[in-house]
XYZ file of C-alpha atoms in Angstrom:
364
model
C -18.503 -17.472 -19.150
C -20.071 -20.839 -18.569
C -23.782 -21.021 -17.956
C -26.099 -23.534 -16.369
C -29.258 -24.955 -17.886
C -32.511 -23.083 -17.378
C -33.913 -25.782 -15.083
C -30.771 -25.882 -12.991
C -30.627 -22.101 -12.934
C -34.106 -21.899 -11.473
C -33.284 -24.617 -8.954
C -30.041 -23.084 -7.767
C -30.767 -19.379 -8.410
C -28.142 -18.972 -9.572
C -0.163 -13.424 -14.399
C 5.188 -13.357 -14.070
C 5.419 -10.292 -11.878
C 2.209 -8.751 -10.737
C 0.742 -5.643 -9.242
C -2.681 -7.294 -9.218
C -3.646 -6.525 -5.655
C -2.859 -2.866 -6.001
C -5.447 -0.375 -7.258
C -4.511 1.460 -10.417
C -4.190 5.211 -10.471
C -7.738 5.498 -11.730
C -9.201 3.291 -9.032
C -9.139 0.053 -11.019
C -7.612 -3.273 -10.057
C -4.234 -4.080 -11.529
C -3.699 -7.691 -12.557
C -0.232 -9.014 -13.318
C 2.122 -6.963 -15.415
C 2.781 -9.985 -17.643
C -0.105 -12.234 -17.083
C -1.595 -12.601 -14.659
C -18.628 -29.973 -21.527
C -19.971 -27.803 -24.207
C -21.380 -24.335 -24.199
C -24.721 -25.713 -25.298
C -27.468 -23.124 -24.879
C -30.338 -25.578 -25.062
C -33.562 -23.858 -24.034
C -31.742 -21.100 -22.185
C -30.077 -18.320 -24.168
C -27.916 -17.864 -21.093
C -26.022 -21.080 -21.839
C -25.597 -24.638 -20.616
C -22.813 -25.255 -18.091
C -23.002 -27.877 -15.430
C -21.767 -26.923 -11.961
C -18.385 -28.255 -10.890
C -17.791 -30.925 -8.296
C -16.101 -28.500 -5.937
C -14.263 -31.305 -4.181
C -15.566 -33.972 -1.855
C -18.632 -33.608 0.290
C -17.922 -34.882 3.810
C -21.624 -34.857 4.567
C -23.877 -32.418 6.331
C -22.222 -33.246 9.647
C -18.664 -32.753 8.420
C -15.779 -35.128 9.160
C -13.375 -35.630 12.027
C -9.923 -34.126 11.598
C -6.707 -33.440 13.445
C -6.552 -29.691 14.213
C -2.753 -29.926 14.378
C -2.436 -31.415 10.895
C -2.542 -29.482 7.606
C -5.860 -29.459 5.740
C -5.851 -30.161 2.012
C -8.620 -27.671 1.173
C -8.323 -23.901 0.698
C -8.095 -22.215 4.094
C -8.670 -18.594 3.064
C -9.704 -16.526 0.065
C -7.571 -13.385 0.230
C -8.874 -11.453 -2.774
C -11.669 -11.705 -5.289
C -12.062 -9.147 -8.055
C -14.177 -10.222 -11.022
C -14.095 -8.306 -14.263
C -17.504 -7.327 -15.671
C -19.522 -10.376 -16.659
C -23.062 -11.695 -16.595
C -22.707 -13.550 -13.276
C -21.153 -10.581 -11.459
C -23.361 -9.410 -8.579
C -25.109 -12.795 -8.434
C -24.619 -15.741 -6.090
C -22.131 -17.256 -8.547
C -19.727 -14.332 -8.522
C -20.123 -12.421 -5.274
C -17.921 -12.177 -2.205
C -19.954 -14.791 -0.340
C -19.408 -17.320 -3.130
C -15.661 -16.675 -3.060
C -15.485 -17.093 0.714
C -17.245 -20.460 0.450
C -14.218 -21.843 -1.396
C -12.498 -22.097 2.012
C -13.061 -24.957 4.420
C -14.834 -24.350 7.709
C -14.826 -26.004 11.124
C -18.049 -26.283 13.087
C -18.643 -28.272 16.270
C -15.204 -29.813 15.875
C -15.977 -31.108 12.378
C -14.265 -30.189 9.106
C -16.463 -29.028 6.216
C -14.783 -28.847 2.814
C -15.110 -25.609 0.883
C -17.739 -25.918 -1.834
C -18.612 -23.178 -4.285
C -18.592 -22.201 -7.945
C -17.000 -18.815 -8.532
C -17.006 -17.112 -11.931
C -14.191 -14.661 -12.666
C -16.004 -12.523 -15.238
C -14.263 -11.086 -18.286
C -10.566 -10.680 -19.047
C -8.518 -10.015 -15.925
C -11.007 -11.126 -13.267
C -9.165 -13.025 -10.538
C -9.232 -14.821 -7.200
C -6.368 -15.249 -4.717
C -6.322 -17.961 -2.062
C -4.031 -19.926 0.225
C -3.936 -23.111 2.256
C -3.174 -23.324 5.982
C 0.366 -24.377 5.077
C 2.962 -23.714 2.402
C 2.691 -26.079 -0.575
C 5.968 -27.947 -1.054
C 7.479 -28.374 -4.513
C 7.643 -32.163 -4.714
C 8.175 -34.435 -7.687
C 5.168 -34.120 -9.970
C 1.820 -32.574 -9.054
C 1.805 -30.247 -6.034
C -1.775 -28.952 -5.995
C -5.056 -29.254 -7.869
C -7.609 -26.609 -8.829
C -11.150 -27.904 -9.232
C -13.378 -26.587 -12.001
C -16.551 -27.380 -13.915
C -15.111 -28.263 -17.309
C -16.492 -31.139 -19.378
C -16.138 -32.508 -22.877
C -18.335 -32.115 -25.926
C -19.752 -35.457 -27.050
C -20.861 -34.050 -30.403
C -17.510 -32.399 -31.177
C -14.854 -34.439 -29.320
C -12.048 -32.061 -30.241
C -13.836 -29.349 -28.294
C -15.105 -28.889 -24.750
C -16.351 -26.092 -22.517
C -12.785 -25.210 -21.479
C -12.545 -21.623 -20.254
C -8.909 -21.609 -19.162
C -7.538 -19.605 -16.275
C -3.855 -18.769 -15.897
C -2.439 -19.845 -12.531
C 0.225 -17.923 -10.627
C 2.017 -18.628 -7.366
C 3.983 -16.604 -4.822
C 5.899 -17.327 -1.604
C 5.479 -15.469 1.677
C 9.221 -14.989 2.277
C 8.873 -12.823 5.403
C 6.062 -14.883 6.882
C 3.729 -11.958 7.534
C 0.735 -13.647 5.921
C 0.377 -11.223 3.011
C 1.956 -11.051 -0.422
C 4.229 -8.026 -0.397
C 5.509 -6.137 -3.442
C 8.906 -7.820 -3.164
C 7.248 -11.252 -3.292
C 6.405 -11.531 -6.998
C 3.816 -13.647 -8.725
C 5.177 -16.351 -11.009
C 3.132 -17.954 -13.755
C 2.863 -21.723 -14.014
C 3.379 -22.242 -17.725
C 1.260 -24.576 -19.801
C 2.691 -27.325 -21.981
C 2.018 -25.403 -25.232
C 2.271 -21.861 -23.921
C 4.144 -20.519 -26.965
C 1.345 -21.580 -29.310
C -1.506 -20.505 -27.048
C -0.384 -17.028 -25.967
C -1.360 -14.078 -28.141
C 0.500 -11.413 -26.146
C 1.988 -10.942 -22.679
C 1.375 -7.208 -22.268
C -2.361 -6.886 -22.742
C -4.281 -4.230 -20.837
C -8.021 -3.638 -20.824
C -10.107 -0.934 -19.174
C -13.820 -1.359 -18.455
C -16.051 1.698 -17.950
C -18.777 2.011 -15.331
C -22.273 2.273 -16.844
C -24.518 5.232 -16.058
C -27.190 3.125 -14.367
C -25.983 0.612 -11.755
C -29.472 -0.640 -10.968
C -29.935 -2.842 -14.031
C -28.085 -4.733 -16.719
C -26.511 -2.776 -19.563
C -23.624 -3.122 -21.997
C -20.157 -2.444 -20.593
C -17.770 -0.446 -22.771
C -14.063 -1.264 -22.873
C -10.832 -0.131 -24.517
C -7.432 -1.801 -24.592
C -3.805 -0.797 -25.018
C -3.691 -2.164 -28.576
C -6.130 0.353 -30.004
C -9.099 -1.944 -29.617
C -12.491 -1.105 -28.168
C -15.886 -2.671 -27.816
C -18.625 -3.642 -25.399
C -19.706 -6.618 -23.375
C -23.147 -7.065 -24.967
C -26.049 -8.020 -22.742
C -29.174 -8.087 -24.897
C -29.119 -11.883 -25.286
C -28.825 -12.630 -21.571
C -30.767 -9.759 -19.980
C -33.874 -11.913 -19.469
C -31.865 -14.259 -17.278
C -29.428 -11.872 -15.598
C -31.173 -8.530 -15.001
C -28.604 -7.139 -12.550
C -25.761 -4.749 -13.331
C -22.767 -6.787 -14.509
C -20.163 -4.196 -13.496
C -18.694 -4.927 -10.018
C -20.604 -2.979 -7.382
C -19.733 -1.651 -3.926
C -19.224 -4.969 -2.110
C -16.091 -5.707 -4.117
C -14.299 -2.545 -3.015
C -12.911 -1.871 0.453
C -14.064 1.742 0.466
C -17.535 0.897 -0.852
C -17.122 3.180 -3.856
C -17.629 1.908 -7.392
C -14.781 3.271 -9.554
C -15.481 4.889 -12.915
C -13.157 2.434 -14.599
C -11.405 -0.859 -13.917
C -8.084 -1.668 -15.546
C -6.585 -5.158 -15.768
C -3.257 -6.220 -17.243
C -1.956 -9.656 -18.084
C -1.099 -12.331 -20.589
C -3.798 -12.719 -23.243
C -4.472 -16.123 -24.744
C -5.780 -16.634 -28.248
C -9.545 -17.016 -28.531
C -10.628 -20.648 -28.283
C -14.406 -20.556 -28.876
C -16.323 -21.444 -32.024
C -20.002 -21.354 -32.949
C -20.749 -24.754 -34.475
C -24.360 -23.767 -35.189
C -26.117 -20.853 -36.835
C -27.645 -17.606 -35.672
C -30.187 -16.878 -32.968
C -31.540 -19.931 -31.185
C -29.459 -22.290 -33.337
C -26.155 -21.081 -31.873
C -23.959 -23.886 -30.527
C -20.837 -22.537 -28.859
C -18.003 -24.793 -27.847
C -14.385 -24.213 -26.792
C -11.105 -25.735 -27.870
C -9.368 -27.616 -25.083
C -5.934 -26.161 -24.354
C -2.853 -27.978 -23.134
C -2.192 -29.035 -19.548
C -1.401 -26.066 -17.335
C -4.615 -24.014 -16.978
C -7.487 -24.059 -14.501
C -11.032 -24.987 -15.643
C -9.638 -26.626 -18.765
C -10.779 -30.078 -19.919
C -7.197 -31.121 -20.631
C -5.719 -34.624 -20.398
C -5.122 -34.302 -16.650
C -8.628 -33.171 -15.736
C -10.207 -36.513 -14.828
C -6.989 -37.991 -13.450
C -6.630 -38.900 -9.774
C -3.353 -37.955 -8.097
C -1.959 -38.712 -4.660
C -4.453 -41.589 -4.323
C -7.038 -38.923 -3.522
C -10.345 -39.336 -5.413
C -11.209 -35.698 -4.655
C -8.546 -34.640 -7.163
C -10.675 -35.936 -10.032
C -12.442 -33.136 -11.871
C -9.638 -30.626 -11.617
C -6.403 -29.455 -13.212
C -3.048 -30.500 -11.794
C -0.146 -28.109 -11.206
C 3.583 -28.547 -10.639
C 5.415 -25.668 -8.958
C 8.472 -26.580 -11.069
C 6.647 -25.011 -14.048
C 7.031 -21.504 -12.562
C 8.413 -18.793 -14.854
C 9.190 -15.120 -14.364
C 8.042 -12.149 -16.440
C 10.645 -12.911 -19.110
C 9.591 -16.528 -19.443
C 12.616 -17.862 -17.554
C 12.276 -20.845 -15.241
C 12.194 -19.989 -11.544
C 13.188 -22.501 -8.866
C 10.749 -22.413 -5.935
C 11.002 -24.773 -2.986
C 7.476 -23.944 -1.841
C 4.650 -21.459 -2.360
C 2.128 -19.738 -0.113
C -0.350 -17.952 -2.394
C -2.219 -19.050 -5.524
C -3.875 -16.727 -7.980
C -6.121 -17.583 -10.946
C -7.231 -15.031 -13.530
C -9.074 -14.935 -16.834
C -6.670 -14.485 -19.787
C -9.266 -14.399 -22.594
C -11.276 -11.437 -23.887
C -13.941 -13.293 -25.827
C -17.693 -13.001 -26.325
C -19.674 -16.034 -27.460
C -23.019 -14.796 -28.679
C -25.889 -15.680 -26.429
C -23.672 -17.742 -24.120
C -21.841 -14.586 -23.079
C -18.213 -14.017 -22.202
C -15.653 -16.766 -21.763
C -14.818 -16.964 -18.062
C -13.139 -19.568 -15.835
C -15.071 -20.992 -12.915
C -13.185 -22.042 -9.789
C -14.761 -24.686 -7.546
C -12.031 -25.358 -4.986
C -8.432 -26.508 -4.631
C -6.463 -29.303 -2.987
C -2.873 -29.277 -1.687
C -0.972 -32.539 -1.958
C 1.390 -31.356 0.782
C -1.387 -32.025 3.293
C -1.483 -35.723 2.450
C -0.691 -37.758 5.560
């Protein structure tokens, strides 16, 4: 997961057919059946991310808008379920942060959604929509804003913490994604080289003490097991990093959380030594992931400067669970999840951050 500098931290206080929105039999969240700048620690063992742009800032007073016209920003966050991670249960990965991704209207003025939401470890996800269906046009159809940036010291690397993007269409128009309205993955340019497996499943186990930070144990369906270690970051993030009651509709914290999805190959490397000399950076992946410093990241599309600082997506890249191309005229729902199970020393887990999204369909 990306971190902010110690000074900034103190200042801010801070998958493709899917059954992701359905709880598993053991109370966990079920992600999709088939996939659902530099990490420079500096003076802070918690890491060194810079916050994302999060889209334009129309000013404290908002901007005028036509209430009958579609709005380009996210209109509603439908689900947010982070996997365990060091920002979970903080202002960077709580329900309030997720809700701030959506635009608001106050005193007749439009205020763009602005937030930075961390998804936690493998499987953590967010689901959102716009106030209109996004049309599959020629080229880019929507943009997801992140906080990725390049590594000046190692130009072949960046702080890319890629998120897989999925889309679905509300065929019956009831405003929810039903089981017969599947998620489809938007494939990346080099998906075949970047994917490790498409049937990965991981289960995280609730710690005994929910009042403080502690390691989180996990097992997977490939015979693997391990923990999310916390000793390096405990001085900066003292809270429990397992999702607590606010993330669950019934207010109960399940004993385990299970996520399934496509797993990407690890992309992080320590370019330094041990202890305080660690210097973690991430390989940039191909175009087609969120929060990835790929070739499209700084591009402006649709003559909209707010699209700079985000990844661009074409609905024509949709594929089903067998990797076959799917033709979609339009989509209603967007889902982003973390496809990497990777720990990076004192900079913690690799985790995408989502800072907003823009629909090009709304362009007047």
